[in-house]
Short mmCIF file of C-alpha atoms in Angstrom, two decimals:
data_model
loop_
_atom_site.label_atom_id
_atom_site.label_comp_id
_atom_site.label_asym_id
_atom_site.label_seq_id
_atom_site.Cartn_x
_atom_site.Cartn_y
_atom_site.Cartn_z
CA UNK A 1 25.84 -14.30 -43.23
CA UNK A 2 27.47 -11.62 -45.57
CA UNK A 3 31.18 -11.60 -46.07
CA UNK A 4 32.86 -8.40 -46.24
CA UNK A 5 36.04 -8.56 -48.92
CA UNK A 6 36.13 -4.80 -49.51
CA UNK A 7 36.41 -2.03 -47.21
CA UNK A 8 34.02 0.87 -46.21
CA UNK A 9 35.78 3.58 -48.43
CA UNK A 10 35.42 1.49 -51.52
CA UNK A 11 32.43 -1.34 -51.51
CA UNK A 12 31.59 -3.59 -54.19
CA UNK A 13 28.88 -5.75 -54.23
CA UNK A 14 28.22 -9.39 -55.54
CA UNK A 15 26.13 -12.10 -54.60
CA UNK A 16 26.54 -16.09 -55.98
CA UNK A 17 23.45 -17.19 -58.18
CA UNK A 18 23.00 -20.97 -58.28
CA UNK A 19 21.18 -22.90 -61.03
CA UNK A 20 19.46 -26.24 -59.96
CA UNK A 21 18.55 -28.41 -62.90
CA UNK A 22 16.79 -31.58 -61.87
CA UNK A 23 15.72 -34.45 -64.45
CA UNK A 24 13.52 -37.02 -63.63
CA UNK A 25 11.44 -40.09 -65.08
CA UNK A 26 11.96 -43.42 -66.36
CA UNK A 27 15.29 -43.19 -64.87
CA UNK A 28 16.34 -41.58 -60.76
CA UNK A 29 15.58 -37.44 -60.39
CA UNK A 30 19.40 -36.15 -60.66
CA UNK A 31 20.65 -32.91 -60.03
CA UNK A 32 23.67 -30.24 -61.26
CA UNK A 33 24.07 -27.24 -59.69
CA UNK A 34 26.00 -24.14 -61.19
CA UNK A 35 26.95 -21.13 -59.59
CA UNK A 36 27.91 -17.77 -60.88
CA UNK A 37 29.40 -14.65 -58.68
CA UNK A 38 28.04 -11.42 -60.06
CA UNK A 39 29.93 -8.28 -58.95
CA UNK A 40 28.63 -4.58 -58.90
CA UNK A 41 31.99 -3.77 -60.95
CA UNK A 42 30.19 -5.81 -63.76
CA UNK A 43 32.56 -8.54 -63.47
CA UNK A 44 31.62 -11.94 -62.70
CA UNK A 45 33.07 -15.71 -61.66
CA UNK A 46 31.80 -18.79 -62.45
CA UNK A 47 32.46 -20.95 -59.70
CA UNK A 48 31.25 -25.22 -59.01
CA UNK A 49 29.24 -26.16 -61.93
CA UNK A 50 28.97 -30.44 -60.55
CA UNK A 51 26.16 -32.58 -59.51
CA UNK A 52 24.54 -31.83 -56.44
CA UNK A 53 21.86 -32.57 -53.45
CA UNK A 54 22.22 -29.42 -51.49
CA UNK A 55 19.93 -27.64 -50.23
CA UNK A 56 21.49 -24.13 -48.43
CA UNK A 57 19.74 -21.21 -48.85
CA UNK A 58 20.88 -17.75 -47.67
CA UNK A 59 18.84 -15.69 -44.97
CA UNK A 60 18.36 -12.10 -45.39
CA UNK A 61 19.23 -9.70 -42.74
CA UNK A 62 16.62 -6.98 -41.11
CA UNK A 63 17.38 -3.38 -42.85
CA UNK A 64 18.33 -0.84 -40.35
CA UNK A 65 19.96 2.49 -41.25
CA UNK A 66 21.83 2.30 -44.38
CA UNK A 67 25.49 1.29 -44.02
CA UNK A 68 27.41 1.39 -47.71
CA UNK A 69 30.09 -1.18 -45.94
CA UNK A 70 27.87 -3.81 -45.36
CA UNK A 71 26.52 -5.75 -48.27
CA UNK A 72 23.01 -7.19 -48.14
CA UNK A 73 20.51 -9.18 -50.35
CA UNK A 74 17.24 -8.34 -51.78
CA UNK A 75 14.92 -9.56 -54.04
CA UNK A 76 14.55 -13.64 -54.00
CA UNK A 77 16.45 -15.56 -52.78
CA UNK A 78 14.97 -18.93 -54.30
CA UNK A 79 12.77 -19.57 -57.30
CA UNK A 80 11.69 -22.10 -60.17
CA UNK A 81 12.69 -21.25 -63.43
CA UNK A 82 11.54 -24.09 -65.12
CA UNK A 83 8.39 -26.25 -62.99
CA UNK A 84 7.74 -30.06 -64.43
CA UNK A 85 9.07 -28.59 -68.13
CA UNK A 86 7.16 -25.52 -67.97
CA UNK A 87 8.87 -22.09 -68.15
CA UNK A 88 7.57 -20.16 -64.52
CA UNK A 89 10.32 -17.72 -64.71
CA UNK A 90 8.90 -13.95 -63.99
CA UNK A 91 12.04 -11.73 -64.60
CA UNK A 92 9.71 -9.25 -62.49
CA UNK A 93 10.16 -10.55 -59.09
CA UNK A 94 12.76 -13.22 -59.85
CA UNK A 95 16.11 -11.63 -59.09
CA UNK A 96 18.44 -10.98 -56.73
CA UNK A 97 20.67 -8.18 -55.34
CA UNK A 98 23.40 -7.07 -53.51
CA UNK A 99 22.82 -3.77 -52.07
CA UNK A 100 24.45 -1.38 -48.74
CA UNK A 101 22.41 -2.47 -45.69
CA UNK A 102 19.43 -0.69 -45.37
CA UNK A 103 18.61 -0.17 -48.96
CA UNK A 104 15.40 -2.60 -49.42
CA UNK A 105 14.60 -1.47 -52.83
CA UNK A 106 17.81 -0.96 -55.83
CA UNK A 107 15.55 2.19 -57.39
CA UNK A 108 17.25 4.12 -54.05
CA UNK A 109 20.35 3.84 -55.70
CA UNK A 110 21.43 5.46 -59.25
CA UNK A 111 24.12 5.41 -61.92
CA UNK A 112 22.75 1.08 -62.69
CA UNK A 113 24.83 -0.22 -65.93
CA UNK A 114 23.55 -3.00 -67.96
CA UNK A 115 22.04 -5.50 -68.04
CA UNK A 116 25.55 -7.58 -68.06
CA UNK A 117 25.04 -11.17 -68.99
CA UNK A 118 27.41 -14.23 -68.93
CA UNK A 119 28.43 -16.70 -71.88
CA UNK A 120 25.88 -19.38 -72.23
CA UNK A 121 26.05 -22.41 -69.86
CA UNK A 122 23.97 -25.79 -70.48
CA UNK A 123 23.28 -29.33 -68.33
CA UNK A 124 21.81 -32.38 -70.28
CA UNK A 125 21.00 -35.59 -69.20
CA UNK A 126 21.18 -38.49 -71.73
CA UNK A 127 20.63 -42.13 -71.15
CA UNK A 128 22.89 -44.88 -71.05
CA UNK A 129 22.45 -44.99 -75.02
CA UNK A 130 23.27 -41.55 -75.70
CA UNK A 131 19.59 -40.54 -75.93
CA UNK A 132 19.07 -36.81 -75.14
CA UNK A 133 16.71 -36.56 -72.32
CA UNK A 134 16.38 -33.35 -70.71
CA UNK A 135 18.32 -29.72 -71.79
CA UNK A 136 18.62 -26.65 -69.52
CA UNK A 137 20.55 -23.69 -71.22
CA UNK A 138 20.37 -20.17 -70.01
CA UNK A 139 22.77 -17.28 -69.25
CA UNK A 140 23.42 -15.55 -66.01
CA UNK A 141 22.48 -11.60 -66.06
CA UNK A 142 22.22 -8.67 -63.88
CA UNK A 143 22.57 -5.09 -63.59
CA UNK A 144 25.98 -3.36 -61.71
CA UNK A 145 27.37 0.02 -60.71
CA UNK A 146 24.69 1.37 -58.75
CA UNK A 147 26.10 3.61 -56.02
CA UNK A 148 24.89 5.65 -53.08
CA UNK A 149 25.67 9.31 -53.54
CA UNK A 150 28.92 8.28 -55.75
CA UNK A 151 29.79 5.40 -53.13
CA UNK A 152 30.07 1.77 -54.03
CA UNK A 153 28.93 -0.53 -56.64
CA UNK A 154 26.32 -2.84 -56.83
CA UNK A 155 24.36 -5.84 -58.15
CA UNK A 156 20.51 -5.40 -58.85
CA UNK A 157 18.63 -8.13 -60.98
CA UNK A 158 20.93 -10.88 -61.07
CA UNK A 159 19.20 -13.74 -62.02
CA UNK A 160 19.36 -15.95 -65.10
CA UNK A 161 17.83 -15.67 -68.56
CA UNK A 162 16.46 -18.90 -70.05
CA UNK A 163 18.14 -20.28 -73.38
CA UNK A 164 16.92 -23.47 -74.19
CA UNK A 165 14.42 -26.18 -72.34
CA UNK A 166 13.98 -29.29 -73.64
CA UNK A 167 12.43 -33.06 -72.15
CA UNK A 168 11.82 -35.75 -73.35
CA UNK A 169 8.00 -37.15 -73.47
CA UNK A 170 8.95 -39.35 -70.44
CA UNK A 171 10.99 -36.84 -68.69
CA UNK A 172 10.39 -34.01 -66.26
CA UNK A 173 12.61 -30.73 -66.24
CA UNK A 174 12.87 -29.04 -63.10
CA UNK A 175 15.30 -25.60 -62.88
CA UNK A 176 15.31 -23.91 -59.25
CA UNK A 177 17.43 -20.64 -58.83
CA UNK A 178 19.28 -19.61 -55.71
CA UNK A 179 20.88 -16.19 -54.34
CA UNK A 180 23.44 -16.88 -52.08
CA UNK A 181 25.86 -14.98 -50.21
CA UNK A 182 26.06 -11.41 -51.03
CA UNK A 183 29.51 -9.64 -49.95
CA UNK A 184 31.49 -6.50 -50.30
CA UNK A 185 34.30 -7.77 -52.41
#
């Protein structure tokens, strides 16, 4: 359930993308989850990067009339990014947003900055000898500002942009994406 941080007057927008990269093969399928708050100021906050089983997901509300107070998601909530060491990311439909309830598409809104994107972040998995076996690098981006009739700001297209993926002949690469959260900070 959305959080509200901000007040009516002034909302800003974020929601938390989280980055699932699971390696599996010879060895036990382990996972590390990272998680990046993206705000519609254009600021952002990395939060947990650690290893990781969970599996919440956020629900989307219904859309009624449009409130600017209350933040909301759209877009996806979960996708693959990477699928048994294939790339299946489609930046098309793979994003998330953060948006005043009621909006269900961002193009209602104007005055979108960006894209903003983070520094680089990575997971690898070696074996017990050092050996790389799997590599997941990518960097978290989205687009902020948008407002409704000069109030708020707002995430649109947060999502990640793929780096580097790498495994090992005996490996598999998995990378699943989450949206999570979205307040009015």
């Amino acid at each position: 359930k959305p959080v509200n941080y901000g007040t009516s007057a002034a909302p800003i927008g974020g929601v938390d993308v989280q980055v699932s990269v699971s390696s599996h093969g010879l060895f036990e399928k382990t996972t590390k989850v990272c998680t990046m708050t993206v705000k519609g100021d254009g600021t952002s906050e990395l939060g947990t990067c650690e290893h990781s089983e969970s599996d919440d997901t956020a629900v989307a509300s219904e859309l009624p009339a449009i409130d600017p107070s209350t933040v909301v998601q759209i877009g996806k909530e979960i996708y693959e990014a990477i699928e048994d060491n294939q790339p299946t990311l489609n930046t098309t439909v793979d994003w998330a947003g953060a948006v005043p309830k009621g909006v269900t598409e961002w193009t209602q809104l104007e005055n979108w900055q960006g894209p903003a994107q983070s520094d680089t972040y990575y997971v690898e998995f070696k074996n017990g000898l050092g050996k790389k076996l799997t590599k997941f690098a990518w960097r978290f981006v989205w687009k902020f500002g948008g407002d409704m009739d000069g109030v708020g700001k707002y995430v649109t297209q947060a999502g990640v942009d793929i780096d580097t993926s790498y495994a090992y002949l005996s490996e598999h690469l998995d990378v699943e994406v989450k949206s999570l959260k979205p307040v009015n900070y």
